[in-house]
CSV table of C-alpha atoms in Angstrom, one decimal:
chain,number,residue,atom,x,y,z
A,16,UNK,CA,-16.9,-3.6,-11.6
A,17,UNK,CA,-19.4,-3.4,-9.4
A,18,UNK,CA,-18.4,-2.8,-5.5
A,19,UNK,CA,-18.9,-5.6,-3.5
A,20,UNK,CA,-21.0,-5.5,0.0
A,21,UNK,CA,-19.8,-6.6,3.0
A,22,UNK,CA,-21.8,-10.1,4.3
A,23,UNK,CA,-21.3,-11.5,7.7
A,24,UNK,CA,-20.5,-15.0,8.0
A,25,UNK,CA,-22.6,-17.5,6.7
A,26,UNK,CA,-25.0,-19.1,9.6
A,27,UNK,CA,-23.7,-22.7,8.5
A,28,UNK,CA,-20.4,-23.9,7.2
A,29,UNK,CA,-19.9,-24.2,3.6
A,30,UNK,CA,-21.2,-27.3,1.9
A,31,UNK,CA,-18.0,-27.7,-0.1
A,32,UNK,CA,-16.1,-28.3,3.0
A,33,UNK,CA,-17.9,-32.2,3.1
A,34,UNK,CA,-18.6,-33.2,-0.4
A,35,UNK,CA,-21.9,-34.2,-0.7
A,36,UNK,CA,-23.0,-33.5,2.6
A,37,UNK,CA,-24.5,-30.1,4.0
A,38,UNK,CA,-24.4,-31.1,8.2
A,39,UNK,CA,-22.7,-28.4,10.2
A,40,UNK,CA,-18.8,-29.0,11.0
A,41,UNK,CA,-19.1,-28.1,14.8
A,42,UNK,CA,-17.7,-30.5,17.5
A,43,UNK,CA,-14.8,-31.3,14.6
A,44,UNK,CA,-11.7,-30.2,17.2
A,45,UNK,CA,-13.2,-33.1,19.7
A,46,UNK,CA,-13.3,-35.8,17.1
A,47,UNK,CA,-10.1,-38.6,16.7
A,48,UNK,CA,-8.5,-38.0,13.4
A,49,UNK,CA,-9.3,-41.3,12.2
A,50,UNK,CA,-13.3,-40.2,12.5
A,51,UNK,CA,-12.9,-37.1,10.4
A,52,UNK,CA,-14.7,-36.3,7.1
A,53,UNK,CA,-11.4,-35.3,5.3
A,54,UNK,CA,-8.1,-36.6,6.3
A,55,UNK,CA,-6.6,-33.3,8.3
A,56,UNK,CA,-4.5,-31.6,5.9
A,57,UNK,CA,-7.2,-31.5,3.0
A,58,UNK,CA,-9.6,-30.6,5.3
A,59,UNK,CA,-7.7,-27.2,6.2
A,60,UNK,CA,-7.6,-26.3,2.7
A,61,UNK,CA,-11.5,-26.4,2.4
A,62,UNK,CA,-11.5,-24.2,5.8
A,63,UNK,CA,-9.1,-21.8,4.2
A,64,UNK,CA,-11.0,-21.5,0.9
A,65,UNK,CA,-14.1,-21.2,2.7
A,66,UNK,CA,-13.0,-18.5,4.7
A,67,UNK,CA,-11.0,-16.7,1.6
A,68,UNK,CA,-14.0,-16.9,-0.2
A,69,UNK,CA,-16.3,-15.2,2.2
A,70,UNK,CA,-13.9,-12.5,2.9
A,71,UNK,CA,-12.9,-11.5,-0.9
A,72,UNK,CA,-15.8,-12.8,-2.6
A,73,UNK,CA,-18.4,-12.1,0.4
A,74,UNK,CA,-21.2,-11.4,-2.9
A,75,UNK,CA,-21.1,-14.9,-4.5
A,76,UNK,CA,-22.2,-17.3,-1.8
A,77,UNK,CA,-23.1,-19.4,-3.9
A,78,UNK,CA,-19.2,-20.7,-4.7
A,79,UNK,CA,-19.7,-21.8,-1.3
A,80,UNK,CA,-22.1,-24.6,-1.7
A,81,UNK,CA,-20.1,-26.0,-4.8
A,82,UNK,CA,-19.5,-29.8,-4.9
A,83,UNK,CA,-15.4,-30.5,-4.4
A,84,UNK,CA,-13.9,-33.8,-3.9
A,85,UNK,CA,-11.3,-32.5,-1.2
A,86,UNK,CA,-9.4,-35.8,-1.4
A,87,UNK,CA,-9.0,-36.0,-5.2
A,88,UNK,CA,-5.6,-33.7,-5.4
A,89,UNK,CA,-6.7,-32.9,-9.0
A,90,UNK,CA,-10.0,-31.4,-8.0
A,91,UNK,CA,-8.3,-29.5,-5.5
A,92,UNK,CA,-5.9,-28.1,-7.2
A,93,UNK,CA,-8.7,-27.1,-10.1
A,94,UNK,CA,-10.7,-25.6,-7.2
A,95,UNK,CA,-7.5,-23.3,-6.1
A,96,UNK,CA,-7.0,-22.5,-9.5
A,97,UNK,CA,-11.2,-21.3,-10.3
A,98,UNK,CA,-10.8,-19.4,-6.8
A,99,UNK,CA,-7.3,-17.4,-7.7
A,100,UNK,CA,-9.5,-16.6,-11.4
A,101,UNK,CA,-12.7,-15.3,-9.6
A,102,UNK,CA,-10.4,-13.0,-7.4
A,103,UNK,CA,-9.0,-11.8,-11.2
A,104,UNK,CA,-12.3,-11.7,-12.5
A,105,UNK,CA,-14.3,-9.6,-9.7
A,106,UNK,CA,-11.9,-8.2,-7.5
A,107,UNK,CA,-8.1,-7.4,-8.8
A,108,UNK,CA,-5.0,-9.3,-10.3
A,109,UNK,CA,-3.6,-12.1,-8.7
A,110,UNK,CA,-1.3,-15.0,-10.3
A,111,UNK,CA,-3.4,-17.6,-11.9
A,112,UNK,CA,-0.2,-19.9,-13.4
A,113,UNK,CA,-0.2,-22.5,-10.9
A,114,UNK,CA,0.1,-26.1,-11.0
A,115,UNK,CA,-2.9,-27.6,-10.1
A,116,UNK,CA,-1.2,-31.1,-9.6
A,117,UNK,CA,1.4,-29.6,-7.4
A,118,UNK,CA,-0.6,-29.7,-3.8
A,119,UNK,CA,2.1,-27.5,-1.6
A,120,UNK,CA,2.1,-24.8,-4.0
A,121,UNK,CA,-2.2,-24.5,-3.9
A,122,UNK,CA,-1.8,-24.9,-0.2
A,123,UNK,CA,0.7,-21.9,-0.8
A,124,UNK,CA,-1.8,-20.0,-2.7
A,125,UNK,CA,-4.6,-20.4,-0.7
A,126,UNK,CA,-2.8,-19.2,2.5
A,127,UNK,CA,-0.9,-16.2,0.7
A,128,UNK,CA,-2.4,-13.6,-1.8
A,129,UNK,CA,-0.2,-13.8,-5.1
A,130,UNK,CA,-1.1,-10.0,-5.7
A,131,UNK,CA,0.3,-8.7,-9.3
A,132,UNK,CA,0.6,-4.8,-8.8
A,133,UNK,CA,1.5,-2.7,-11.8
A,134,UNK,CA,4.1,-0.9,-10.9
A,135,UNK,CA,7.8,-0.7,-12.6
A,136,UNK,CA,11.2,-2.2,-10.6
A,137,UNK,CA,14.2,0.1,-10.9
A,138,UNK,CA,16.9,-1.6,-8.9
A,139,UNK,CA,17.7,-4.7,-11.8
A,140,UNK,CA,18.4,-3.0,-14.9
A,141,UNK,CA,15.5,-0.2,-15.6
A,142,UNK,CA,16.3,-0.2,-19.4
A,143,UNK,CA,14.7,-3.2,-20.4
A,144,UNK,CA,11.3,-1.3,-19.7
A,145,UNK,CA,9.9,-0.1,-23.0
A,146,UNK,CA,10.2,3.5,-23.4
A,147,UNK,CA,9.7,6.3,-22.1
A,148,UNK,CA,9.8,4.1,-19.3
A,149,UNK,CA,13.6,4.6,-19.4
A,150,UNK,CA,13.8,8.1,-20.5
A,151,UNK,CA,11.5,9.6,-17.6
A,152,UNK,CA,13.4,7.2,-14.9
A,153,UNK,CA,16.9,8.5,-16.6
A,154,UNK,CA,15.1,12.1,-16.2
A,155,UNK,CA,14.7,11.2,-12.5
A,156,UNK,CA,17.4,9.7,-11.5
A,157,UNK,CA,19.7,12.1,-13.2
A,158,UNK,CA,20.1,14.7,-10.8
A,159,UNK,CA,21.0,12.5,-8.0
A,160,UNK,CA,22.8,10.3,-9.9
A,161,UNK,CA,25.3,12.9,-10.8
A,162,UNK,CA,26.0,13.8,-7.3
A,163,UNK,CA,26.5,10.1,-6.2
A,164,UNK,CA,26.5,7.7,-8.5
A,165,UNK,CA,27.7,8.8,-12.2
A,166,UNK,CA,27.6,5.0,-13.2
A,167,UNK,CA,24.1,4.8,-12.7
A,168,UNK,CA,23.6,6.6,-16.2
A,169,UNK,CA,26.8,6.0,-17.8
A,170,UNK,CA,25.5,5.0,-21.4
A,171,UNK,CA,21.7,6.2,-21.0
A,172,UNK,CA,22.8,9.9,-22.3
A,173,UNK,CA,19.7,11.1,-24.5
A,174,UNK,CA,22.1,12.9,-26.8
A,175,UNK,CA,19.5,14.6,-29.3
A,176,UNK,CA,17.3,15.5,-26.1
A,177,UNK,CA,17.5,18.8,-24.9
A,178,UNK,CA,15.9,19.5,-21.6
A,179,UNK,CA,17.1,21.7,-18.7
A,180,UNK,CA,19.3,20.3,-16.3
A,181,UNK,CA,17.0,21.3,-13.1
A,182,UNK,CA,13.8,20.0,-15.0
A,183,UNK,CA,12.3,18.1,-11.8
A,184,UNK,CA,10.1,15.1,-13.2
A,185,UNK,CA,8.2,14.5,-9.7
A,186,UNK,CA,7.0,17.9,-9.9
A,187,UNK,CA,5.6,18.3,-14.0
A,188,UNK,CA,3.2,15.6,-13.9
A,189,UNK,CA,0.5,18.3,-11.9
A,190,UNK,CA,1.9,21.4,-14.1
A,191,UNK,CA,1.0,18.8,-17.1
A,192,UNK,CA,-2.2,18.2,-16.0
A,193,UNK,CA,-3.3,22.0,-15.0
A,194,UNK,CA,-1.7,23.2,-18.9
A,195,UNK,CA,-4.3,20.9,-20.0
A,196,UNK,CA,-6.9,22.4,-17.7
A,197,UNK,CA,-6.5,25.6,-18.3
A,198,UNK,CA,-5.9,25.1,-22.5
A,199,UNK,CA,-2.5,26.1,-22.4
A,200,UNK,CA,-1.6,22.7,-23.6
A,201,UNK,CA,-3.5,19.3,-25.6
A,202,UNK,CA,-2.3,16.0,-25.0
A,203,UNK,CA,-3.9,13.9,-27.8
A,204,UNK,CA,-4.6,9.9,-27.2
A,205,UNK,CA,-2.1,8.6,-25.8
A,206,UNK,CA,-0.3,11.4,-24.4
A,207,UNK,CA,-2.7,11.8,-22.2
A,208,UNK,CA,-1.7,9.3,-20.2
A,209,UNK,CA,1.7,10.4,-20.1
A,210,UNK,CA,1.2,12.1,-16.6
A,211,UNK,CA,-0.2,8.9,-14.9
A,212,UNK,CA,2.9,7.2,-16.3
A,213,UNK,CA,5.0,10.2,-14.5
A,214,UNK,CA,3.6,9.0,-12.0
A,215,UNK,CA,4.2,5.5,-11.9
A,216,UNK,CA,7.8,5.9,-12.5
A,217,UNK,CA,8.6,8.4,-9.4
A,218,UNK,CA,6.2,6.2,-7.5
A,219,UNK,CA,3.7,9.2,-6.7
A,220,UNK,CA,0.7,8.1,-7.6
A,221,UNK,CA,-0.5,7.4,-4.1
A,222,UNK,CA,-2.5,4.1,-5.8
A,223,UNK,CA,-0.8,0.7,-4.5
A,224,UNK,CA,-1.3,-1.1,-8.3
A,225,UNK,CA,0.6,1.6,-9.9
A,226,UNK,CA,3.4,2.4,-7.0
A,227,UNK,CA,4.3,-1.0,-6.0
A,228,UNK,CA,6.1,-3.4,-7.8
A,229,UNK,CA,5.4,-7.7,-8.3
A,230,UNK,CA,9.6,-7.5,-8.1
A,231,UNK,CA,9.0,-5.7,-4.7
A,232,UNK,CA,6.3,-7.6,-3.1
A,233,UNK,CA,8.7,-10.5,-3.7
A,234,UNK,CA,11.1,-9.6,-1.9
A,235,UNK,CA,9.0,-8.8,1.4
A,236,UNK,CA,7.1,-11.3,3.6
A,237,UNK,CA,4.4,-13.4,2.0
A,238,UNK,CA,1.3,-11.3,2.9
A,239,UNK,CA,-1.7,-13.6,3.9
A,240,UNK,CA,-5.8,-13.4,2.5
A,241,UNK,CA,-6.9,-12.7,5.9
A,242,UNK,CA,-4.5,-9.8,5.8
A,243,UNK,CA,-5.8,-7.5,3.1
A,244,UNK,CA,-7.5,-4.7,3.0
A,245,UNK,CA,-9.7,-6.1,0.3
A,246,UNK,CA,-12.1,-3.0,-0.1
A,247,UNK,CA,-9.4,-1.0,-0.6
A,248,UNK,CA,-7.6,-2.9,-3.1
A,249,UNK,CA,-10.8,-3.2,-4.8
A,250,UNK,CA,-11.2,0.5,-4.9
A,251,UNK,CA,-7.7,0.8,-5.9
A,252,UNK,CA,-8.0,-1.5,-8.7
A,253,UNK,CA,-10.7,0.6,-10.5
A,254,UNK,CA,-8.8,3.6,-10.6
A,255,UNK,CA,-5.8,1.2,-11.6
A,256,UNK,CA,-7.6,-0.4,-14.3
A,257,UNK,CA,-8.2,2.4,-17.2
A,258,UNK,CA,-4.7,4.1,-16.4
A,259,UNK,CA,-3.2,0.7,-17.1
A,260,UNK,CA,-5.2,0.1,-20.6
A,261,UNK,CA,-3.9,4.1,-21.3
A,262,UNK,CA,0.1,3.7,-20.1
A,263,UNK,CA,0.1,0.5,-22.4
A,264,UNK,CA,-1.4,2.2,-25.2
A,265,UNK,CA,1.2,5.0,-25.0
A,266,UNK,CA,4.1,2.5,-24.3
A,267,UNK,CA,2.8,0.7,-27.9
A,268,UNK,CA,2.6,4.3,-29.6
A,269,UNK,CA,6.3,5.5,-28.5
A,270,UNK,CA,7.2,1.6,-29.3
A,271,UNK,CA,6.4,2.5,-32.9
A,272,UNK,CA,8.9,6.0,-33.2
A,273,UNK,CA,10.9,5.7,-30.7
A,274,UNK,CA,13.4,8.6,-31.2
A,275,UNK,CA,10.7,11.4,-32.4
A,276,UNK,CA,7.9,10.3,-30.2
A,277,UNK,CA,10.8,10.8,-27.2
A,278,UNK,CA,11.5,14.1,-28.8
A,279,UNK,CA,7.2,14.9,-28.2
A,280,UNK,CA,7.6,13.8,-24.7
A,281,UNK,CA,10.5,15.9,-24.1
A,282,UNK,CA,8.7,18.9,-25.9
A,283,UNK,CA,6.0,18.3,-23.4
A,284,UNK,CA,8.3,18.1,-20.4
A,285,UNK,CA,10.0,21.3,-21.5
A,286,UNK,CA,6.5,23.3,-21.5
A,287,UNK,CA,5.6,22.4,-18.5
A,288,UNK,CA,9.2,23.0,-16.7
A,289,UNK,CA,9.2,26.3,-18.0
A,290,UNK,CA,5.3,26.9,-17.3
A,291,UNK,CA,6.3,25.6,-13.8
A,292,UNK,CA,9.0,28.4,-14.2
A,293,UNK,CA,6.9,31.0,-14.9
A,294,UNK,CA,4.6,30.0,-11.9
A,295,UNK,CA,7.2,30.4,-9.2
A,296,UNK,CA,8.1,33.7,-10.3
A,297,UNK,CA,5.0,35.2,-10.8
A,298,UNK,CA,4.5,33.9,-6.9
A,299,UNK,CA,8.0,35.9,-6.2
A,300,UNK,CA,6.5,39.0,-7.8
A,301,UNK,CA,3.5,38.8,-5.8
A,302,UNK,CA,5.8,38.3,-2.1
């Protein structure tokens, strides 16, 4: 995916705004309503996908000068739903389930960004995930869990796993990947991705897609176009992208064994806990 460079605004206002008709919109605020091109409330949808446009998809002017009949609820609603797939296409993920014929909700769309991060939501009931999802969350949660909330695992007891009680997941995902540097240990397809997924459940991956939840974003404010760093998310989203593809491969892998693939990853978590070990007391010797 190609990064995208920044344009400054188009000299002229976007042909789509007036179907069929290329003139320049200035002097609009001074004109009575009933002399208007659009009826009012159409004609701020075409400024606001005219301005989301050139601010998240700033190297395609040409969806700019398309042909829309603003007035023709249908059309509108089919060019809301061709913006949201561009964004999907080019830039990152965004909802594209919308009902075209329902006006308010494009109007919704094209004021607010329906991003659709990949993180995980622990606060409904973190089992339904697909393992190891729940196994590495029950790993992390354990500890404080035990100390203030017993419930919180009560029935999640990995009975035939054996792993130290002061195994630390936050911390193994770095030991992980430095084993593998170094030789000490080989993390076939799709283990491989089993530190990135580490990640993703302790929410330390410093990446937006794979920290935040669509669950979370929900339940804060509405966050508008005109409000995102798009670059960033762009960037984001291509480091996002292939870590994605490799977490749902290994989710699909475990899916097929579940009990002796857990007992791999808990193999794995137990090297690198006691390799972690190792480390901090050869740094004790050396004080």
């Amino acid at each position: 995916m190609p990064t995208p460079a920044p344009y400054s605004p188009t000299p002229h206002p976007p042909r789509f705004l007036i179907p069929g008709c290329g003139e320049a919109l200035s002097g609009l605020e001074s004109l009575p309503l009933s002399d208007l091109p659009l009826p009012w409330n159409y004609l701020i949808l075409a400024g606001q996908m005219a301005q989301n446009y050139q601010m998240v998809l700033p190297e395609h002017p040409e969806w700019l000068d398309e042909t829309v009949d603003w007035a023709d609820d249908d059309e509108l609603g089919l060019a809301t739903l061709r913006f949201l797939e561009r964004v999907n296409e080019h830039c990152f993920p965004v909802e594209t389930e919308i009902m075209v014929e329902d006006i308010g909700e494009c109007a919704h769309f094209l004021a607010y960004a329906p991003l659709l991060p990949s993180g995980f939501y622990f606060w409904d009931d973190w089992t339904e995930y697909a393992e190891p999802i729940p196994f590495l969350y029950y790993l992390h949660l354990r500890a404080w869990a035990r100390e203030h909330n017993p419930h919180e695992i009560e029935g999640m007891v990995y009975a035939d796993v054996d792993l130290p009680d002061d195994l630390e997941l936050g911390e193994l995902a770095e030991v992980i990947n430095r084993m593998v540097t170094e030789g000490c240990l080989t993390l076939p397809t799709p283990l491989e991705a089993l530190p990135h997924l580490m990640r993703m459940v302790t929410k330390t991956s410093r990446n937006f897609w794979l920290d935040c939840s669509e669950e979370e974003l929900g339940y804060g404010e509405w966050i508008g176009w005109d409000d995102l760093a798009v670059l960033e998310l762009i960037l984001d989203w291509q480091k996002a992208s292939p870590i994605v593809e490799q977490v749902n491969l290994l989710l699909q892998w475990v899916g097929r064994e579940v009990r002796p693939r857990l007992a791999t990853i808990a193999d794995i978590l137990k090297q690198a806990h006691l390799y972690r070990q190792s480390m901090k007391d050869s740094e004790t010797v050396l004080k």
